[in-house]
Amino acid sequence: MSDIKLFKYSENAASELAGKSAAIEKTLQNLIESQMETFLGVRFLATEYSTGNKHRGRIDSLGLDENGCPVIIEYKRHSNENVINQGLFYLDWLLDHKADFRLLVMDKLDKEEADKIEWSGTRLLCIAADFTRYDEHAVAQINRNIELIRYKLFGDDLLLFELVNGSSAASTASAGITEDIPVETKPAKTLAASTLAMKTHADQVATASPELLALFEQTRSFILVQGDDIIEKPLKLYVAFRRLKNFVCMSLISKQDPHVFLTLKLDPETVDLEKGFTRDVTNIGHWGTGDLEVVLRKPADFEKVKPLIERAYQEN
C-alpha cells in the first residue's frame, strides 16, 4: 500500500485511522459506479458490459468523461492480475465497436452527446488497492491514455483516491492537434451550430504571434509545475489539464483580439471579478470545463492569474 496516513484529531488527542482495501471488490465497484461523476468526473453508462460471444469479455465499468471521451474502468482484484493488458484489449475492442458505444451513449444520455464523442481521447482507468512497480513501468512505456488509481478505505464512510501514474497519448499542447473534441455547453445548444466553424487549437497556435505564444507557454508551464500528478490532454478546441478530473482548460485566440483564455474549476462567487480579465460563465456556453473564465492579454495578467491556477489545482 502507498504511505498515506489519515488522522482524526481533537484538541488533546490524535489517532490514526487504519486504511484497508475492500473485502469484496464488487462492493467498491458498486460504490464508484453510484458516484462516478463526483469521484472521477465520468458519467456512468454501464456495468459489466459484454463484448459479445466472439470476444467473451466483460468491461467492469463504462463511462463518458467531462471532455466527451469514452472511459473504461477496470478494477484490479488480485496483486498478480494483469489488469493493464486486459484493459488494453478492451480499449482496442471499443475503438473497433464505436457504433455499439455510440448507441449506448444515445440510450443513457442523448444523441447530442453521442455526436460529440472524442474517440482519440478514449481512456483506461485501472483502480486497485495497490500496484507493482512493473505496472507503473508498463504504463510509462505504453503510448496510450492509461491511469493507475490507488484507493484506500478509512472507517465506514471515507474513500481515498491516489493517482499513481498516468500516461496520455498526446504529449504537448503546441504540437499539431488533429483530434476532434466536444465542448462543455451551458446551455448545450449555445455552441452546437458554431462548433464546425471554429478554428482548432492547432490553427490558433499556428497563426499566433511570438508574444502570444510566449504568454501561452508561460501559463502552460506554470500549470504543469503545480504537481507531478497532472495529465495534460490536447484536444481539438482546447488543452485540458487534469488530476483525477479537469481543473483548468486553456486555449488562445490569435486574431482580432489576441489573448490566451482559461476556464478554471472555481466558484466565480469566491473570486473578485474584474471586467476584461475574469467573468462568470456558469450559464454561458463556453469551451472547456469550469465556470470561471480568465483572459490574458499581457504578462501582467499572467501574474494575476497565478493564484487562481494554484487554487484550482488545490481545490480539485
mmCIF file of C-alpha atoms in Angstrom:
data_model
loop_
_atom_site.group_PDB
_atom_site.id
_atom_site.type_symbol
_atom_site.label_atom_id
_atom_site.label_comp_id
_atom_site.label_asym_id
_atom_site.label_seq_id
_atom_site.Cartn_x
_atom_site.Cartn_y
_atom_site.Cartn_z
ATOM 1 C CA MET A 1 0.000 0.000 0.000
ATOM 2 C CA SER A 2 1.103 3.578 -0.514
ATOM 3 C CA ASP A 3 2.376 5.507 2.502
ATOM 4 C CA ILE A 4 -0.702 7.687 3.025
ATOM 5 C CA LYS A 5 -1.886 8.160 6.588
ATOM 6 C CA LEU A 6 -5.115 9.720 7.817
ATOM 7 C CA PHE A 7 -5.537 11.024 11.369
ATOM 8 C CA LYS A 8 -8.537 12.023 13.439
ATOM 9 C CA TYR A 9 -7.671 14.680 15.974
ATOM 10 C CA SER A 10 -9.157 16.792 18.713
ATOM 11 C CA GLU A 11 -7.654 19.459 20.925
ATOM 12 C CA ASN A 12 -5.943 16.967 23.234
ATOM 13 C CA ALA A 13 -5.516 13.781 21.228
ATOM 14 C CA ALA A 14 -4.906 12.297 17.810
ATOM 15 C CA SER A 15 -5.398 8.810 16.469
ATOM 16 C CA GLU A 16 -4.596 7.215 13.146
ATOM 17 C CA LEU A 17 -7.398 5.754 11.054
ATOM 18 C CA ALA A 18 -6.414 2.390 9.634
ATOM 19 C CA GLY A 19 -6.622 2.154 5.861
ATOM 20 C CA LYS A 20 -7.920 -1.002 4.234
ATOM 21 C CA SER A 21 -8.980 -2.418 0.904
ATOM 22 C CA ALA A 22 -12.467 -3.640 0.092
ATOM 23 C CA ALA A 23 -13.185 -7.173 1.304
ATOM 24 C CA ILE A 24 -15.241 -7.700 -1.856
ATOM 25 C CA GLU A 25 -14.123 -5.716 -4.889
ATOM 26 C CA LYS A 26 -17.688 -5.695 -6.269
ATOM 27 C CA THR A 27 -18.674 -3.535 -3.300
ATOM 28 C CA LEU A 28 -16.074 -0.950 -4.322
ATOM 29 C CA GLN A 29 -17.201 -1.156 -7.952
ATOM 30 C CA ASN A 30 -20.816 -0.527 -6.967
ATOM 31 C CA LEU A 31 -19.807 2.460 -4.841
ATOM 32 C CA ILE A 32 -17.727 4.039 -7.590
ATOM 33 C CA GLU A 33 -20.412 3.468 -10.205
ATOM 34 C CA SER A 34 -23.028 5.104 -7.988
ATOM 35 C CA GLN A 35 -20.917 8.270 -7.558
ATOM 36 C CA MET A 36 -18.714 8.108 -10.649
ATOM 37 C CA GLU A 37 -19.160 11.712 -11.761
ATOM 38 C CA THR A 38 -18.335 13.040 -8.283
ATOM 39 C CA PHE A 39 -15.317 10.767 -7.828
ATOM 40 C CA LEU A 40 -13.816 10.780 -11.323
ATOM 41 C CA GLY A 41 -15.627 13.361 -13.465
ATOM 42 C CA VAL A 42 -17.056 10.496 -15.526
ATOM 43 C CA ARG A 43 -20.729 9.980 -16.352
ATOM 44 C CA PHE A 44 -21.715 6.357 -15.692
ATOM 45 C CA LEU A 45 -23.038 4.384 -18.671
ATOM 46 C CA ALA A 46 -22.864 0.647 -17.991
ATOM 47 C CA THR A 47 -21.582 -2.046 -15.656
ATOM 48 C CA GLU A 48 -20.226 -5.492 -16.631
ATOM 49 C CA TYR A 49 -20.627 -4.537 -20.293
ATOM 50 C CA SER A 50 -20.447 -7.618 -22.539
ATOM 51 C CA THR A 51 -18.079 -7.591 -25.523
ATOM 52 C CA GLY A 52 -20.105 -10.328 -27.222
ATOM 53 C CA ASN A 53 -19.819 -14.048 -27.814
ATOM 54 C CA LYS A 54 -16.748 -13.764 -30.046
ATOM 55 C CA HIS A 55 -14.560 -11.771 -27.625
ATOM 56 C CA ARG A 56 -16.149 -13.254 -24.471
ATOM 57 C CA GLY A 57 -15.257 -10.403 -22.172
ATOM 58 C CA ARG A 58 -16.960 -8.054 -19.726
ATOM 59 C CA ILE A 59 -15.839 -4.468 -19.190
ATOM 60 C CA ASP A 60 -16.199 -3.675 -15.487
ATOM 61 C CA SER A 61 -17.485 -0.102 -15.944
ATOM 62 C CA LEU A 62 -18.081 2.159 -18.938
ATOM 63 C CA GLY A 63 -18.482 5.937 -18.864
ATOM 64 C CA LEU A 64 -18.047 9.229 -20.698
ATOM 65 C CA ASP A 65 -15.761 11.872 -19.185
ATOM 66 C CA GLU A 66 -16.233 15.630 -18.946
ATOM 67 C CA ASN A 67 -14.347 16.118 -22.236
ATOM 68 C CA GLY A 68 -16.604 13.670 -24.076
ATOM 69 C CA CYS A 69 -14.020 10.868 -24.130
ATOM 70 C CA PRO A 70 -15.042 7.208 -23.607
ATOM 71 C CA VAL A 71 -13.727 5.750 -20.338
ATOM 72 C CA ILE A 72 -13.136 2.096 -19.481
ATOM 73 C CA ILE A 73 -12.679 1.334 -15.785
ATOM 74 C CA GLU A 74 -11.174 -1.960 -14.647
ATOM 75 C CA TYR A 75 -10.780 -2.977 -11.009
ATOM 76 C CA LYS A 76 -7.730 -4.992 -10.041
ATOM 77 C CA ARG A 77 -8.848 -7.707 -7.685
ATOM 78 C CA HIS A 78 -5.543 -9.532 -7.082
ATOM 79 C CA SER A 79 -1.906 -8.420 -6.955
ATOM 80 C CA ASN A 80 -0.927 -10.849 -9.706
ATOM 81 C CA GLU A 81 -3.747 -9.857 -12.061
ATOM 82 C CA ASN A 82 -2.542 -8.228 -15.284
ATOM 83 C CA VAL A 83 -5.333 -5.684 -15.473
ATOM 84 C CA ILE A 84 -3.386 -3.398 -17.826
ATOM 85 C CA ASN A 85 -3.201 -5.989 -20.622
ATOM 86 C CA GLN A 86 -6.858 -6.789 -20.119
ATOM 87 C CA GLY A 87 -7.730 -3.093 -20.241
ATOM 88 C CA LEU A 88 -5.723 -2.591 -23.433
ATOM 89 C CA PHE A 89 -7.689 -5.425 -25.031
ATOM 90 C CA TYR A 90 -10.925 -3.646 -24.124
ATOM 91 C CA LEU A 91 -9.575 -0.311 -25.393
ATOM 92 C CA ASP A 92 -8.904 -1.822 -28.802
ATOM 93 C CA TRP A 93 -12.244 -3.627 -28.762
ATOM 94 C CA LEU A 94 -14.106 -0.401 -28.020
ATOM 95 C CA LEU A 95 -12.391 1.506 -30.832
ATOM 96 C CA ASP A 96 -13.392 -1.316 -33.190
ATOM 97 C CA HIS A 97 -17.003 -1.146 -31.996
ATOM 98 C CA LYS A 98 -17.709 2.573 -31.979
ATOM 99 C CA ALA A 99 -21.290 2.104 -33.170
ATOM 100 C CA ASP A 100 -22.124 -0.022 -30.125
ATOM 101 C CA PHE A 101 -20.736 2.584 -27.744
ATOM 102 C CA ARG A 102 -22.465 5.413 -29.592
ATOM 103 C CA LEU A 103 -25.812 3.618 -29.236
ATOM 104 C CA LEU A 104 -25.117 3.181 -25.528
ATOM 105 C CA VAL A 105 -24.476 6.927 -25.123
ATOM 106 C CA MET A 106 -27.643 7.741 -27.063
ATOM 107 C CA ASP A 107 -29.627 5.416 -24.814
ATOM 108 C CA LYS A 108 -28.167 6.601 -21.488
ATOM 109 C CA LEU A 109 -27.617 10.288 -22.322
ATOM 110 C CA ASP A 110 -28.815 11.671 -25.666
ATOM 111 C CA LYS A 111 -27.988 11.943 -29.372
ATOM 112 C CA GLU A 112 -26.174 15.252 -28.939
ATOM 113 C CA GLU A 113 -23.685 13.689 -26.520
ATOM 114 C CA ALA A 114 -23.260 10.731 -28.882
ATOM 115 C CA ASP A 115 -22.468 13.080 -31.776
ATOM 116 C CA LYS A 116 -19.688 14.735 -29.739
ATOM 117 C CA ILE A 117 -17.785 11.615 -28.655
ATOM 118 C CA GLU A 118 -14.000 12.173 -28.767
ATOM 119 C CA TRP A 119 -12.602 8.783 -29.752
ATOM 120 C CA SER A 120 -8.905 9.665 -29.766
ATOM 121 C CA GLY A 121 -9.125 10.528 -26.068
ATOM 122 C CA THR A 122 -10.503 7.118 -25.039
ATOM 123 C CA ARG A 123 -9.121 6.347 -21.572
ATOM 124 C CA LEU A 124 -8.419 3.320 -19.413
ATOM 125 C CA LEU A 125 -8.614 3.740 -15.626
ATOM 126 C CA CYS A 126 -7.239 0.896 -13.513
ATOM 127 C CA ILE A 127 -8.364 1.077 -9.873
ATOM 128 C CA ALA A 128 -6.723 -1.127 -7.245
ATOM 129 C CA ALA A 129 -5.650 -1.286 -3.622
ATOM 130 C CA ASP A 130 -2.074 -1.309 -4.885
ATOM 131 C CA PHE A 131 0.105 -1.655 -7.970
ATOM 132 C CA THR A 132 3.531 -3.156 -8.526
ATOM 133 C CA ARG A 133 6.490 -1.230 -9.900
ATOM 134 C CA TYR A 134 6.091 -3.319 -13.046
ATOM 135 C CA ASP A 135 2.570 -1.927 -13.519
ATOM 136 C CA GLU A 136 3.897 1.625 -13.249
ATOM 137 C CA HIS A 137 6.742 0.908 -15.633
ATOM 138 C CA ALA A 138 4.400 -0.656 -18.173
ATOM 139 C CA VAL A 139 2.124 2.399 -18.212
ATOM 140 C CA ALA A 140 5.123 4.697 -18.639
ATOM 141 C CA GLN A 141 6.200 2.739 -21.731
ATOM 142 C CA ILE A 142 2.804 2.425 -23.415
ATOM 143 C CA ASN A 143 1.703 5.326 -25.586
ATOM 144 C CA ARG A 144 -1.947 5.085 -24.535
ATOM 145 C CA ASN A 145 -4.290 7.013 -22.261
ATOM 146 C CA ILE A 146 -3.914 4.888 -19.124
ATOM 147 C CA GLU A 147 -4.216 5.962 -15.491
ATOM 148 C CA LEU A 148 -3.465 3.887 -12.396
ATOM 149 C CA ILE A 149 -5.564 4.896 -9.381
ATOM 150 C CA ARG A 150 -4.859 3.505 -5.930
ATOM 151 C CA TYR A 151 -7.634 3.540 -3.347
ATOM 152 C CA LYS A 152 -7.943 3.166 0.421
ATOM 153 C CA LEU A 153 -10.989 2.860 2.646
ATOM 154 C CA PHE A 154 -10.951 4.510 6.067
ATOM 155 C CA GLY A 155 -13.676 3.602 8.535
ATOM 156 C CA ASP A 156 -17.177 3.203 7.152
ATOM 157 C CA ASP A 157 -17.514 6.386 5.107
ATOM 158 C CA LEU A 158 -14.126 7.621 3.867
ATOM 159 C CA LEU A 159 -12.641 6.731 0.476
ATOM 160 C CA LEU A 160 -9.271 7.997 -0.733
ATOM 161 C CA PHE A 161 -8.032 8.003 -4.331
ATOM 162 C CA GLU A 162 -4.394 8.497 -5.338
ATOM 163 C CA LEU A 163 -3.337 8.961 -8.957
ATOM 164 C CA VAL A 164 -0.279 6.699 -9.061
ATOM 165 C CA ASN A 165 0.729 7.056 -12.678
ATOM 166 C CA GLY A 166 -0.859 8.485 -15.771
ATOM 167 C CA SER A 167 0.017 8.446 -19.442
ATOM 168 C CA SER A 168 -1.503 10.488 -22.251
ATOM 169 C CA ALA A 169 -1.065 9.530 -25.888
ATOM 170 C CA ALA A 170 -0.695 13.218 -26.831
ATOM 171 C CA SER A 171 2.398 14.906 -25.460
ATOM 172 C CA THR A 172 2.457 18.675 -25.879
ATOM 173 C CA ALA A 173 -0.049 21.458 -26.145
ATOM 174 C CA SER A 174 1.675 23.221 -29.010
ATOM 175 C CA ALA A 175 2.075 20.171 -31.216
ATOM 176 C CA GLY A 176 -0.138 19.708 -34.251
ATOM 177 C CA ILE A 177 -3.508 18.638 -32.912
ATOM 178 C CA THR A 178 -5.936 16.817 -35.151
ATOM 179 C CA GLU A 179 -8.250 15.350 -32.546
ATOM 180 C CA ASP A 180 -11.966 16.110 -32.501
ATOM 181 C CA ILE A 181 -13.383 17.116 -29.149
ATOM 182 C CA PRO A 182 -16.742 18.194 -27.837
ATOM 183 C CA VAL A 183 -17.234 21.250 -25.684
ATOM 184 C CA GLU A 184 -18.907 21.902 -22.391
ATOM 185 C CA THR A 185 -22.163 23.623 -23.180
ATOM 186 C CA LYS A 186 -24.169 25.650 -20.709
ATOM 187 C CA PRO A 187 -26.780 25.587 -22.148
ATOM 188 C CA ALA A 188 -25.871 22.771 -24.546
ATOM 189 C CA LYS A 189 -27.363 24.263 -27.703
ATOM 190 C CA THR A 190 -25.471 27.538 -27.413
ATOM 191 C CA LEU A 191 -22.363 26.270 -29.197
ATOM 192 C CA ALA A 192 -23.603 23.355 -31.276
ATOM 193 C CA ALA A 193 -24.182 25.284 -34.514
ATOM 194 C CA SER A 194 -20.818 27.042 -34.434
ATOM 195 C CA THR A 195 -18.564 24.111 -33.479
ATOM 196 C CA LEU A 196 -17.617 23.146 -37.030
ATOM 197 C CA ALA A 197 -16.817 26.763 -37.948
ATOM 198 C CA MET A 198 -14.405 27.240 -35.048
ATOM 199 C CA LYS A 199 -10.682 27.241 -35.672
ATOM 200 C CA THR A 200 -8.974 24.383 -33.889
ATOM 201 C CA HIS A 201 -6.473 24.969 -31.126
ATOM 202 C CA ALA A 202 -3.701 23.892 -33.519
ATOM 203 C CA ASP A 203 -4.887 26.519 -36.055
ATOM 204 C CA GLN A 204 -4.776 29.221 -33.408
ATOM 205 C CA VAL A 205 -1.273 28.196 -32.331
ATOM 206 C CA ALA A 206 -0.049 28.177 -35.948
ATOM 207 C CA THR A 207 -1.186 31.771 -36.540
ATOM 208 C CA ALA A 208 -0.366 33.281 -33.145
ATOM 209 C CA SER A 209 2.280 35.953 -32.677
ATOM 210 C CA PRO A 210 5.529 35.086 -30.864
ATOM 211 C CA GLU A 211 4.413 37.276 -27.942
ATOM 212 C CA LEU A 212 1.102 35.449 -27.596
ATOM 213 C CA LEU A 213 2.773 32.041 -27.857
ATOM 214 C CA ALA A 214 5.245 33.043 -25.161
ATOM 215 C CA LEU A 215 2.361 34.019 -22.862
ATOM 216 C CA PHE A 216 0.618 30.731 -23.617
ATOM 217 C CA GLU A 217 3.721 28.619 -22.905
ATOM 218 C CA GLN A 218 4.497 30.594 -19.737
ATOM 219 C CA THR A 219 0.997 29.894 -18.435
ATOM 220 C CA ARG A 220 1.135 26.245 -19.509
ATOM 221 C CA SER A 221 4.449 25.739 -17.712
ATOM 222 C CA PHE A 222 3.079 27.287 -14.518
ATOM 223 C CA ILE A 223 0.091 24.944 -14.622
ATOM 224 C CA LEU A 224 2.297 21.866 -15.043
ATOM 225 C CA VAL A 225 4.665 22.723 -12.173
ATOM 226 C CA GLN A 226 1.779 22.644 -9.700
ATOM 227 C CA GLY A 227 2.322 18.898 -9.265
ATOM 228 C CA ASP A 228 3.654 15.727 -10.850
ATOM 229 C CA ASP A 229 0.158 14.212 -10.890
ATOM 230 C CA ILE A 230 -1.073 16.491 -13.680
ATOM 231 C CA ILE A 231 -2.070 14.958 -17.007
ATOM 232 C CA GLU A 232 -2.094 17.324 -19.983
ATOM 233 C CA LYS A 233 -4.543 16.418 -22.745
ATOM 234 C CA PRO A 234 -4.520 18.448 -26.000
ATOM 235 C CA LEU A 235 -7.934 18.387 -27.648
ATOM 236 C CA LYS A 236 -9.424 19.946 -30.746
ATOM 237 C CA LEU A 237 -10.525 23.249 -29.242
ATOM 238 C CA TYR A 238 -8.522 23.473 -26.024
ATOM 239 C CA VAL A 239 -5.966 21.802 -23.793
ATOM 240 C CA ALA A 240 -7.328 20.105 -20.663
ATOM 241 C CA PHE A 241 -5.199 19.756 -17.530
ATOM 242 C CA ARG A 242 -6.455 17.229 -15.007
ATOM 243 C CA ARG A 243 -5.579 15.267 -11.928
ATOM 244 C CA LEU A 244 -8.390 12.775 -11.480
ATOM 245 C CA LYS A 245 -10.652 15.443 -13.043
ATOM 246 C CA ASN A 246 -10.079 18.618 -15.064
ATOM 247 C CA PHE A 247 -9.082 21.646 -13.028
ATOM 248 C CA VAL A 248 -8.244 24.055 -15.858
ATOM 249 C CA CYS A 249 -8.672 24.226 -19.651
ATOM 250 C CA MET A 250 -6.722 26.622 -21.858
ATOM 251 C CA SER A 251 -6.518 27.853 -25.447
ATOM 252 C CA LEU A 252 -5.888 31.080 -27.320
ATOM 253 C CA ILE A 253 -7.361 33.425 -29.904
ATOM 254 C CA SER A 254 -4.712 34.579 -32.375
ATOM 255 C CA LYS A 255 -6.523 37.259 -34.413
ATOM 256 C CA GLN A 256 -8.656 40.390 -33.886
ATOM 257 C CA ASP A 257 -8.334 40.481 -30.086
ATOM 258 C CA PRO A 258 -5.323 38.192 -29.435
ATOM 259 C CA HIS A 259 -5.440 36.598 -25.992
ATOM 260 C CA VAL A 260 -4.960 33.419 -24.000
ATOM 261 C CA PHE A 261 -8.083 32.234 -22.220
ATOM 262 C CA LEU A 262 -8.603 29.757 -19.415
ATOM 263 C CA THR A 263 -11.637 28.183 -17.791
ATOM 264 C CA LEU A 264 -10.965 27.155 -14.202
ATOM 265 C CA LYS A 265 -12.968 24.951 -11.878
ATOM 266 C CA LEU A 266 -13.522 27.613 -9.273
ATOM 267 C CA ASP A 267 -16.729 29.090 -7.924
ATOM 268 C CA PRO A 268 -16.926 32.575 -9.520
ATOM 269 C CA GLU A 269 -18.664 33.825 -6.383
ATOM 270 C CA THR A 270 -15.427 33.260 -4.458
ATOM 271 C CA VAL A 271 -13.459 35.485 -6.847
ATOM 272 C CA ASP A 272 -13.441 39.287 -7.126
ATOM 273 C CA LEU A 273 -14.381 39.526 -10.793
ATOM 274 C CA GLU A 274 -12.508 42.122 -12.848
ATOM 275 C CA LYS A 275 -14.026 43.347 -16.109
ATOM 276 C CA GLY A 276 -11.963 42.278 -19.110
ATOM 277 C CA PHE A 277 -9.968 39.788 -17.015
ATOM 278 C CA THR A 278 -12.363 37.400 -15.234
ATOM 279 C CA ARG A 279 -16.033 36.571 -15.687
ATOM 280 C CA ASP A 280 -18.649 34.083 -14.550
ATOM 281 C CA VAL A 281 -19.582 31.738 -17.424
ATOM 282 C CA THR A 282 -21.723 29.376 -15.358
ATOM 283 C CA ASN A 283 -24.756 29.959 -17.566
ATOM 284 C CA ILE A 284 -22.905 30.907 -20.749
ATOM 285 C CA GLY A 285 -21.867 28.417 -23.439
ATOM 286 C CA HIS A 286 -18.084 28.083 -23.481
ATOM 287 C CA TRP A 287 -15.240 25.774 -24.472
ATOM 288 C CA GLY A 288 -13.753 23.557 -21.819
ATOM 289 C CA THR A 289 -14.903 22.812 -18.275
ATOM 290 C CA GLY A 290 -15.147 25.172 -15.353
ATOM 291 C CA ASP A 291 -17.265 28.225 -14.532
ATOM 292 C CA LEU A 292 -14.586 30.909 -14.206
ATOM 293 C CA GLU A 293 -13.153 32.356 -17.414
ATOM 294 C CA VAL A 294 -9.867 34.266 -17.330
ATOM 295 C CA VAL A 295 -8.438 36.266 -20.255
ATOM 296 C CA LEU A 296 -4.703 37.011 -20.523
ATOM 297 C CA ARG A 297 -3.510 39.714 -22.887
ATOM 298 C CA LYS A 298 -0.210 40.807 -21.351
ATOM 299 C CA PRO A 299 2.459 39.481 -18.968
ATOM 300 C CA ALA A 300 0.899 41.377 -16.048
ATOM 301 C CA ASP A 301 -2.259 39.279 -16.492
ATOM 302 C CA PHE A 302 -0.186 36.126 -16.053
ATOM 303 C CA GLU A 303 0.951 37.341 -12.630
ATOM 304 C CA LYS A 304 -2.666 37.941 -11.634
ATOM 305 C CA VAL A 305 -3.875 34.503 -12.758
ATOM 306 C CA LYS A 306 -1.216 32.525 -10.860
ATOM 307 C CA PRO A 307 -3.084 32.471 -7.509
ATOM 308 C CA LEU A 308 -6.254 31.338 -9.310
ATOM 309 C CA ILE A 309 -4.421 28.456 -11.008
ATOM 310 C CA GLU A 310 -2.941 27.407 -7.683
ATOM 311 C CA ARG A 311 -6.398 27.457 -6.097
ATOM 312 C CA ALA A 312 -7.942 25.440 -8.927
ATOM 313 C CA TYR A 313 -5.227 22.790 -8.564
ATOM 314 C CA GLN A 314 -5.547 22.570 -4.783
ATOM 315 C CA GLU A 315 -9.350 22.567 -4.698
ATOM 316 C CA ASN A 316 -9.802 19.893 -7.365
#
